[in-house]
Amino acid sequence: MPVAPKRLPFFEHLAELRRRIVIIAVAVTVASSVLYIWAWEMLGFLLKPVLPYIGGGIVDGQLVLPGPFDPFTFRFKVALYAALVITSPVIIWQILAFFLPALKPKEQRYFIPTFFAAVVLFLAGNVFCYQVILGTAIEWMVGQVGGPVTILPDAAKYLSGVTLLMLGFGLAFEIPIVIFYLVAFNIVPYRKMRKNWRTAYVILMVVASIATPDWSPVTMGLLFVALLGLYEVSLGLARLLLVKRIAAQRAAEDEV
C-alpha cells in the first residue's frame, strides 16, 4: 500500500482515487468472503449485549428471518460488517494516503501518527458502543412497548440497528483528529476554539444526533458525553503538543 507523497495533476488524482477505492473494495470483499464461514458465531457475539433485553420477543430462543432466501444475504451482511472493522486499518490508510500529496512536507510527518490514532479511535468507538451503549439503548427502546403491541424479532433489523450504531460511534470518535488538525493548521485557532466552547458543544450535540440512527435520547446523550470528553482531551493534547504554535497564534491575535 504505497503512499504517493508527490503532487499530481487533476486527472491523475482521479486515477489515484479510483486505485485506492479498488484496493478498499478488494480488501473488504476478500475479508467478507472469508468471514462468511463464521458469520453465525460472529452474530452471536455481536448481539450478546442486546439479547437479554429482547427475550420476550424471541421465538424458541432465536431471532427470525422472514423468508427462505434471506439467510445467505443476512450472513453476508454480518460478514461485511466484521470485514469493515477488521479491514479498517486498510481503509483508513488509503483515505489518508489519498490526501497526503495536498500536505506540505512538514505536515506530512503527522501521517503515521494520524493513521494509528484514527485506527485506535475507530476501534475504541466500536468497543465503547458494544460495551456501554447497546444494552442500555435497546433496553430503553424495548421498554417503550406496551399494551397489545409486541416486537417482531426480525434478525435483519436488529443487525442493521446494532451495526449502524457501532459504525456511527466509530466514526464519531474520530472527532479528536479533526480538532487537532483544526488547531495545527490554524484553521480555527486554539484560543478561539476554547473561547467559543458553547458553539463547539452544540456542534457535538448535532454530531451525536446524526451518528445515532435510533434517535433515542439515551444513545444521543451517552454519545454526546463521550464526545465532550474526547473534545476536552483533544484540546488538552493539542495544547501540549502544539504549545509553540498556539503561543504564536495568541501573539498574532494580540497584535491585531
PDB file of C-alpha atoms in Angstrom, residues 17 26 29 50 73 88 96 98 108 122 128 154 176 181 185 205 207 248 251:
ATOM      1  CA  LEU A  17      -8.701   7.853  -6.112  1.00  0.00           C
ATOM      2  CA  VAL A  26     -10.909  -5.854  -2.818  1.00  0.00           C
ATOM      3  CA  THR A  29     -14.658  -8.333  -0.394  1.00  0.00           C
ATOM      4  CA  VAL A  50     -28.803  -6.995  23.113  1.00  0.00           C
ATOM      5  CA  THR A  73     -27.761 -12.213   2.335  1.00  0.00           C
ATOM      6  CA  SER A  88     -10.443  -0.568   8.947  1.00  0.00           C
ATOM      7  CA  LEU A  96      -5.270   9.330   4.443  1.00  0.00           C
ATOM      8  CA  PHE A  98      -5.028   9.952  -0.928  1.00  0.00           C
ATOM      9  CA  GLN A 108       3.349  15.029   6.164  1.00  0.00           C
ATOM     10  CA  PHE A 122     -12.409   3.965  15.375  1.00  0.00           C
ATOM     11  CA  PHE A 128     -17.472   1.745  23.685  1.00  0.00           C
ATOM     12  CA  ASP A 154     -36.580  -9.589  12.921  1.00  0.00           C
ATOM     13  CA  PRO A 176     -10.158  14.418  18.245  1.00  0.00           C
ATOM     14  CA  TYR A 181      -5.751  19.497  12.768  1.00  0.00           C
ATOM     15  CA  PHE A 185      -3.231  24.019  10.549  1.00  0.00           C
ATOM     16  CA  MET A 205     -24.717  17.584  20.035  1.00  0.00           C
ATOM     17  CA  VAL A 207     -22.830  15.123  15.579  1.00  0.00           C
ATOM     18  CA  ALA A 248       2.386  32.175  18.082  1.00  0.00           C
ATOM     19  CA  ALA A 251       0.696  36.615  19.864  1.00  0.00           C
TER      20      ALA A 251
END
